[in-house]
Amino acid sequence: MTRKQKRLAVIGGGISFIIAAVLLVMFAFSQSVAYFYMPSDLAKTPVAPETRIRLGGLVGEGSIVRGKGSTVRFAVTDPSGESVSVRYAGILPDLFREGQGVVTEGRFEGASHEFVADTVLAKHDEKYMPKEVADKLKEQGLWQHAGEPQ
């Protein structure tokens, strides 16, 4: 091999390595994407089972049912009246309660059509609302600014 051929081989190997690294990173990001939905969005366009999503809205009044161990079932609702049944096994945030904003992350089970959450986030005070929930409420024309009459 001449010097020129060796140099081209090293450059080709480096470019191949960089392309492989970029493809692996892109694959990893595509696996971790979770789209945000509200119950009314799911009523319009259902999501395929086992698709990872974020589900946001309010914890339904009277919907919290504690099961064996740390399993909890509750409903996530939105102002349109739609609701989605959620099952979560784990420790809930201290601020989790009925009527409060919540964002859950997980998948729909194929057989039961129940949303199985692996993460539950509750809002931390009366002024905070997750950005995704606020944006969806603004799109639907249901957004209330703090201090406005309801």
PDB file of C-alpha atoms in Angstrom:
ATOM      1  CA  MET A   1       0.000   0.000   0.000  1.00  0.00           C
ATOM      2  CA  THR A   2       1.201   3.449  -0.811  1.00  0.00           C
ATOM      3  CA  ARG A   3       1.050   6.362   1.600  1.00  0.00           C
ATOM      4  CA  LYS A   4      -1.923   7.807  -0.240  1.00  0.00           C
ATOM      5  CA  GLN A   5      -3.866   4.529   0.031  1.00  0.00           C
ATOM      6  CA  LYS A   6      -3.112   4.286   3.779  1.00  0.00           C
ATOM      7  CA  ARG A   7      -4.289   7.850   4.331  1.00  0.00           C
ATOM      8  CA  LEU A   8      -7.521   7.208   2.409  1.00  0.00           C
ATOM      9  CA  ALA A   9      -8.091   3.991   4.408  1.00  0.00           C
ATOM     10  CA  VAL A  10      -7.704   5.880   7.724  1.00  0.00           C
ATOM     11  CA  ILE A  11     -10.021   8.676   6.560  1.00  0.00           C
ATOM     12  CA  GLY A  12     -12.586   6.127   5.294  1.00  0.00           C
ATOM     13  CA  GLY A  13     -12.458   4.236   8.600  1.00  0.00           C
ATOM     14  CA  GLY A  14     -12.920   7.482  10.566  1.00  0.00           C
ATOM     15  CA  ILE A  15     -15.909   8.521   8.480  1.00  0.00           C
ATOM     16  CA  SER A  16     -17.428   5.045   8.848  1.00  0.00           C
ATOM     17  CA  PHE A  17     -17.006   5.246  12.630  1.00  0.00           C
ATOM     18  CA  ILE A  18     -18.673   8.686  12.790  1.00  0.00           C
ATOM     19  CA  ILE A  19     -21.610   7.542  10.617  1.00  0.00           C
ATOM     20  CA  ALA A  20     -22.117   4.460  12.826  1.00  0.00           C
ATOM     21  CA  ALA A  21     -22.059   6.622  15.974  1.00  0.00           C
ATOM     22  CA  VAL A  22     -24.610   9.073  14.534  1.00  0.00           C
ATOM     23  CA  LEU A  23     -26.931   6.230  13.507  1.00  0.00           C
ATOM     24  CA  LEU A  24     -26.759   4.678  16.988  1.00  0.00           C
ATOM     25  CA  VAL A  25     -27.574   8.021  18.641  1.00  0.00           C
ATOM     26  CA  MET A  26     -30.499   8.595  16.274  1.00  0.00           C
ATOM     27  CA  PHE A  27     -31.839   5.100  17.014  1.00  0.00           C
ATOM     28  CA  ALA A  28     -31.553   5.683  20.774  1.00  0.00           C
ATOM     29  CA  PHE A  29     -33.430   8.992  20.542  1.00  0.00           C
ATOM     30  CA  SER A  30     -36.206   7.484  18.441  1.00  0.00           C
ATOM     31  CA  GLN A  31     -36.767   4.815  21.112  1.00  0.00           C
ATOM     32  CA  SER A  32     -37.081   7.355  23.948  1.00  0.00           C
ATOM     33  CA  VAL A  33     -39.553   9.773  22.350  1.00  0.00           C
ATOM     34  CA  ALA A  34     -42.872   9.978  24.204  1.00  0.00           C
ATOM     35  CA  TYR A  35     -45.619  12.085  22.607  1.00  0.00           C
ATOM     36  CA  PHE A  36     -47.989  14.089  24.845  1.00  0.00           C
ATOM     37  CA  TYR A  37     -51.749  13.470  24.757  1.00  0.00           C
ATOM     38  CA  MET A  38     -54.796  14.570  26.717  1.00  0.00           C
ATOM     39  CA  PRO A  39     -57.862  12.297  27.093  1.00  0.00           C
ATOM     40  CA  SER A  40     -59.794  14.250  24.426  1.00  0.00           C
ATOM     41  CA  ASP A  41     -56.902  13.712  21.977  1.00  0.00           C
ATOM     42  CA  LEU A  42     -57.050   9.960  22.614  1.00  0.00           C
ATOM     43  CA  ALA A  43     -60.818   9.930  22.034  1.00  0.00           C
ATOM     44  CA  LYS A  44     -60.286  11.477  18.580  1.00  0.00           C
ATOM     45  CA  THR A  45     -57.241   9.441  17.535  1.00  0.00           C
ATOM     46  CA  PRO A  46     -56.526   6.283  19.572  1.00  0.00           C
ATOM     47  CA  VAL A  47     -52.919   5.210  20.085  1.00  0.00           C
ATOM     48  CA  ALA A  48     -51.682   1.719  19.224  1.00  0.00           C
ATOM     49  CA  PRO A  49     -51.113  -0.569  22.238  1.00  0.00           C
ATOM     50  CA  GLU A  50     -47.557  -0.624  23.625  1.00  0.00           C
ATOM     51  CA  THR A  51     -46.804   2.845  22.197  1.00  0.00           C
ATOM     52  CA  ARG A  52     -45.040   4.966  24.804  1.00  0.00           C
ATOM     53  CA  ILE A  53     -46.823   8.276  25.459  1.00  0.00           C
ATOM     54  CA  ARG A  54     -47.307  10.975  28.067  1.00  0.00           C
ATOM     55  CA  LEU A  55     -50.864  11.416  29.284  1.00  0.00           C
ATOM     56  CA  GLY A  56     -51.794  14.665  31.002  1.00  0.00           C
ATOM     57  CA  GLY A  57     -54.845  16.218  32.572  1.00  0.00           C
ATOM     58  CA  LEU A  58     -56.551  16.294  35.955  1.00  0.00           C
ATOM     59  CA  VAL A  59     -57.013  13.421  38.417  1.00  0.00           C
ATOM     60  CA  GLY A  60     -60.738  12.575  38.270  1.00  0.00           C
ATOM     61  CA  GLU A  61     -62.875  13.273  41.333  1.00  0.00           C
ATOM     62  CA  GLY A  62     -63.592  10.062  43.248  1.00  0.00           C
ATOM     63  CA  SER A  63     -61.504   7.967  40.876  1.00  0.00           C
ATOM     64  CA  ILE A  64     -58.566   6.996  43.115  1.00  0.00           C
ATOM     65  CA  VAL A  65     -58.736   3.316  44.103  1.00  0.00           C
ATOM     66  CA  ARG A  66     -55.851   1.794  46.031  1.00  0.00           C
ATOM     67  CA  GLY A  67     -55.173  -1.866  45.368  1.00  0.00           C
ATOM     68  CA  LYS A  68     -52.811  -4.420  46.850  1.00  0.00           C
ATOM     69  CA  GLY A  69     -49.368  -3.129  47.760  1.00  0.00           C
ATOM     70  CA  SER A  70     -48.538   0.101  46.016  1.00  0.00           C
ATOM     71  CA  THR A  71     -50.895  -0.353  43.046  1.00  0.00           C
ATOM     72  CA  VAL A  72     -53.231   2.573  42.439  1.00  0.00           C
ATOM     73  CA  ARG A  73     -55.942   3.043  39.819  1.00  0.00           C
ATOM     74  CA  PHE A  74     -57.287   6.480  38.914  1.00  0.00           C
ATOM     75  CA  ALA A  75     -58.762   8.382  35.991  1.00  0.00           C
ATOM     76  CA  VAL A  76     -57.124  11.244  34.122  1.00  0.00           C
ATOM     77  CA  THR A  77     -59.720  13.692  32.818  1.00  0.00           C
ATOM     78  CA  ASP A  78     -59.743  16.955  30.930  1.00  0.00           C
ATOM     79  CA  PRO A  79     -62.234  19.832  30.699  1.00  0.00           C
ATOM     80  CA  SER A  80     -63.982  18.229  27.694  1.00  0.00           C
ATOM     81  CA  GLY A  81     -65.210  15.431  29.990  1.00  0.00           C
ATOM     82  CA  GLU A  82     -63.165  12.614  28.447  1.00  0.00           C
ATOM     83  CA  SER A  83     -61.269  10.330  30.830  1.00  0.00           C
ATOM     84  CA  VAL A  84     -58.666   7.583  30.655  1.00  0.00           C
ATOM     85  CA  SER A  85     -58.258   4.832  33.255  1.00  0.00           C
ATOM     86  CA  VAL A  86     -54.691   4.639  34.595  1.00  0.00           C
ATOM     87  CA  ARG A  87     -52.932   1.946  36.639  1.00  0.00           C
ATOM     88  CA  TYR A  88     -49.716   2.761  38.475  1.00  0.00           C
ATOM     89  CA  ALA A  89     -47.570   0.580  40.714  1.00  0.00           C
ATOM     90  CA  GLY A  90     -45.251   2.662  42.834  1.00  0.00           C
ATOM     91  CA  ILE A  91     -45.073   5.523  45.268  1.00  0.00           C
ATOM     92  CA  LEU A  92     -47.183   8.501  44.246  1.00  0.00           C
ATOM     93  CA  PRO A  93     -45.933  12.087  44.669  1.00  0.00           C
ATOM     94  CA  ASP A  94     -47.015  13.783  47.916  1.00  0.00           C
ATOM     95  CA  LEU A  95     -49.091  16.349  46.019  1.00  0.00           C
ATOM     96  CA  PHE A  96     -51.050  13.729  44.062  1.00  0.00           C
ATOM     97  CA  ARG A  97     -54.784  14.094  44.783  1.00  0.00           C
ATOM     98  CA  GLU A  98     -58.158  14.420  43.104  1.00  0.00           C
ATOM     99  CA  GLY A  99     -58.678  17.489  40.951  1.00  0.00           C
ATOM    100  CA  GLN A 100     -54.957  18.232  40.632  1.00  0.00           C
ATOM    101  CA  GLY A 101     -52.923  18.366  37.445  1.00  0.00           C
ATOM    102  CA  VAL A 102     -50.958  15.244  36.594  1.00  0.00           C
ATOM    103  CA  VAL A 103     -48.696  13.986  33.824  1.00  0.00           C
ATOM    104  CA  THR A 104     -48.202  10.234  33.527  1.00  0.00           C
ATOM    105  CA  GLU A 105     -45.853   8.375  31.241  1.00  0.00           C
ATOM    106  CA  GLY A 106     -46.329   4.800  30.098  1.00  0.00           C
ATOM    107  CA  ARG A 107     -48.169   2.543  27.620  1.00  0.00           C
ATOM    108  CA  PHE A 108     -51.644   1.226  26.892  1.00  0.00           C
ATOM    109  CA  GLU A 109     -52.096  -2.475  27.603  1.00  0.00           C
ATOM    110  CA  GLY A 110     -53.302  -4.355  24.570  1.00  0.00           C
ATOM    111  CA  ALA A 111     -55.990  -6.539  26.136  1.00  0.00           C
ATOM    112  CA  SER A 112     -57.530  -4.239  28.765  1.00  0.00           C
ATOM    113  CA  HIS A 113     -57.052  -0.867  26.998  1.00  0.00           C
ATOM    114  CA  GLU A 114     -55.900   0.471  30.368  1.00  0.00           C
ATOM    115  CA  PHE A 115     -53.042   2.954  30.533  1.00  0.00           C
ATOM    116  CA  VAL A 116     -50.190   1.482  32.590  1.00  0.00           C
ATOM    117  CA  ALA A 117     -48.026   4.297  33.917  1.00  0.00           C
ATOM    118  CA  ASP A 118     -44.439   3.905  35.042  1.00  0.00           C
ATOM    119  CA  THR A 119     -44.022   7.582  35.971  1.00  0.00           C
ATOM    120  CA  VAL A 120     -46.493   9.959  37.654  1.00  0.00           C
ATOM    121  CA  LEU A 121     -45.769  13.669  38.062  1.00  0.00           C
ATOM    122  CA  ALA A 122     -48.050  15.979  40.062  1.00  0.00           C
ATOM    123  CA  LYS A 123     -48.130  19.753  39.871  1.00  0.00           C
ATOM    124  CA  HIS A 124     -46.359  21.476  42.746  1.00  0.00           C
ATOM    125  CA  ASP A 125     -48.622  24.452  43.468  1.00  0.00           C
ATOM    126  CA  GLU A 126     -51.729  26.215  42.221  1.00  0.00           C
ATOM    127  CA  LYS A 127     -49.799  28.398  39.756  1.00  0.00           C
ATOM    128  CA  TYR A 128     -47.870  25.633  38.022  1.00  0.00           C
ATOM    129  CA  MET A 129     -49.169  23.605  35.116  1.00  0.00           C
ATOM    130  CA  PRO A 130     -47.015  21.355  32.918  1.00  0.00           C
ATOM    131  CA  LYS A 131     -46.167  23.142  29.674  1.00  0.00           C
ATOM    132  CA  GLU A 132     -47.732  20.403  27.566  1.00  0.00           C
ATOM    133  CA  VAL A 133     -51.033  20.604  29.475  1.00  0.00           C
ATOM    134  CA  ALA A 134     -51.112  24.419  29.285  1.00  0.00           C
ATOM    135  CA  ASP A 135     -50.412  24.357  25.530  1.00  0.00           C
ATOM    136  CA  LYS A 136     -53.194  21.827  24.905  1.00  0.00           C
ATOM    137  CA  LEU A 137     -55.668  23.852  26.997  1.00  0.00           C
ATOM    138  CA  LYS A 138     -54.728  26.990  25.033  1.00  0.00           C
ATOM    139  CA  GLU A 139     -55.277  25.130  21.724  1.00  0.00           C
ATOM    140  CA  GLN A 140     -58.738  24.049  22.893  1.00  0.00           C
ATOM    141  CA  GLY A 141     -59.621  27.568  24.104  1.00  0.00           C
ATOM    142  CA  LEU A 142     -59.994  26.393  27.708  1.00  0.00           C
ATOM    143  CA  TRP A 143     -57.018  28.269  29.182  1.00  0.00           C
ATOM    144  CA  GLN A 144     -57.730  30.413  32.250  1.00  0.00           C
ATOM    145  CA  HIS A 145     -55.070  32.925  33.274  1.00  0.00           C
ATOM    146  CA  ALA A 146     -54.462  33.336  37.000  1.00  0.00           C
ATOM    147  CA  GLY A 147     -56.747  35.986  38.469  1.00  0.00           C
ATOM    148  CA  GLU A 148     -59.433  35.760  35.743  1.00  0.00           C
ATOM    149  CA  PRO A 149     -62.979  34.922  36.783  1.00  0.00           C
ATOM    150  CA  GLN A 150     -64.099  31.432  35.860  1.00  0.00           C
TER     151      GLN A 150
END
